[in-house]
C-alpha atoms as one frame of an Amber mdcrd trajectory, in Angstrom:
protein
  -0.050   0.194  -0.053   2.840   2.053   0.433   4.527   1.553  -2.087   1.569
   2.047  -4.043   0.520   5.693  -2.414   3.941   6.912  -3.400   3.350   6.564
  -6.569  -0.103   8.129  -6.482  -2.728   5.384  -6.498  -5.999   5.676  -4.650
  -5.977   2.149  -2.407  -8.548   0.239  -2.064  -7.659  -2.661   0.822  -9.635
  -6.087   2.613  -8.243  -6.858   6.204  -9.734  -8.313   9.408 -11.635  -6.059
  12.038  -8.062  -5.670  13.700  -6.159  -4.447  11.124  -8.465  -2.027   9.387
  -6.777   1.123  11.140  -3.637  -0.651  10.545  -4.621  -0.642   6.316  -5.506
   3.423   6.679  -2.206   4.083   8.526  -0.642   2.343   5.584  -2.111   4.747
   3.115  -5.626   2.826   2.145  -7.886   5.295   0.808 -10.564   2.966   1.044
 -10.909  -0.043   3.710 -13.505  -3.449   3.553 -13.530  -5.213   6.154 -14.112
  -8.847   5.181 -15.549 -10.115   7.711 -18.934  -8.222   6.987 -18.809  -6.913
   3.144 -17.562  -9.173  -0.207 -14.806  -6.599  -1.981 -16.682  -7.824  -4.839
 -19.436  -6.124  -3.734 -17.557  -3.010  -2.529 -15.254  -2.453  -5.512 -15.450
  -1.679  -9.088 -13.798  -0.083 -11.643 -10.414  -0.721 -10.096  -7.531  -0.541
 -12.329  -4.839  -3.036 -10.917  -5.711  -6.172  -8.328  -2.688  -7.009  -6.408
  -3.789 -10.784  -5.105  -2.081 -12.641  -2.685  -4.608 -15.503  -0.895  -5.020
 -17.819  -3.825  -8.311 -19.804  -4.027 -11.063 -18.392  -5.910  -9.804 -14.940
  -4.954  -7.885 -14.428  -8.686 -11.110 -15.558 -10.441 -12.893 -13.320  -8.330
 -11.128  -9.919  -8.490 -12.007 -10.369 -12.186 -15.508  -8.938 -11.056 -14.141
  -5.856  -9.981 -11.686  -4.483 -12.585 -12.562  -2.680 -15.338 -11.366  -3.352
 -19.116  -8.142  -3.172 -19.422  -7.266  -3.763 -15.789  -5.006  -5.905 -14.981
  -4.541  -8.908 -12.153  -1.404  -9.128 -10.156  -0.601 -12.311  -8.351   1.908
 -13.460  -6.069   0.269 -17.280  -7.045  -0.233 -19.377  -9.844  -3.602 -18.421
 -12.163  -6.154 -21.451 -13.006  -5.782 -21.378 -17.092 -10.042 -21.088 -16.600
  -9.439 -17.788 -14.874  -6.609 -16.473 -17.184  -9.232 -17.380 -19.925 -11.778
 -15.069 -18.507  -9.412 -12.563 -17.962  -8.527 -12.435 -21.506 -12.331 -12.511
 -22.805 -12.660  -9.467 -20.105  -9.648  -7.618 -21.688  -8.142  -7.846 -18.698
  -4.075  -8.862 -18.553  -3.039 -11.058 -16.055   0.013 -11.032 -14.360   2.809
 -13.442 -11.702   4.828 -11.199  -9.537   7.968 -12.524  -7.353  10.112 -10.440
  -5.698  13.700  -9.993  -6.941  15.738  -7.845  -5.526  17.885  -5.899  -7.837
  20.199  -2.695  -7.283  17.618  -0.458  -9.135  14.406  -1.411  -6.997  16.312
  -1.456  -3.618  17.731   2.525  -4.399  14.429   2.987  -5.324  13.069   1.793
  -2.054  15.332   3.957  -0.069  14.414   6.726  -1.777  10.933   6.052  -0.120
  12.439   5.664   2.673  14.631   8.639   2.614  11.615  10.856   1.694   9.504
   9.081   4.674   6.593   7.110   2.069   7.766   3.892   3.153   8.870   2.591
   6.770   8.584  -0.754   8.114   6.258  -1.647  10.893   7.467  -4.054  13.400
   5.099  -5.889  15.858   8.576  -7.437  17.969  11.835  -8.421  17.266  13.848
 -11.860  18.503  16.838 -12.838  18.814  17.690 -15.621  16.032  18.216 -18.085
  19.022  14.743 -17.419  19.486  13.435 -18.390  16.164  10.879 -21.036  16.806
   9.025 -18.545  19.956   8.669 -15.959  16.698   7.717 -18.600  14.474   5.197
 -19.101  17.910   4.166 -15.551  17.551   3.227 -15.529  13.991   0.450 -17.381
  14.591  -1.262 -14.338  16.740  -1.400 -12.696  13.646   0.440  -9.779  14.623
  -0.350  -6.303  13.600   3.657  -5.723  11.289   6.151  -7.670  10.907   8.816
  -9.750  13.457  12.018 -10.116  13.119  14.514 -11.724  13.531  18.130 -10.090
  15.115  21.560 -11.184  15.371
């Protein structure tokens, strides 16, 4: 969300009730509580969806994208969803992050400009990696960090 906002995007996000305010703090212009509302009923004419959950989310996301829009998924998208997207003039892209110098420099610029910040829920010493993993099960708001 922070990167999208830094690039001038209007951001619509979905979140659980306990993470609604956090999503707003990251720059979301609209936040949909997915435990109360279906994003398909709330979002319309979207240019780009970043889909990271799998299941039927990719296919359902096609319903909120406008013609010429883009579905970017962190996971594989089914051939059925790809065919449906093509029929609706929606492009499907799979994204995986491979760090490179140019990208890291851009992230550094956003950090310096105070447009990108890491939100750490809790830091653990490396020797407490098991406790850090257990803490992740509590669904913390922010990142869990291991320190040397």
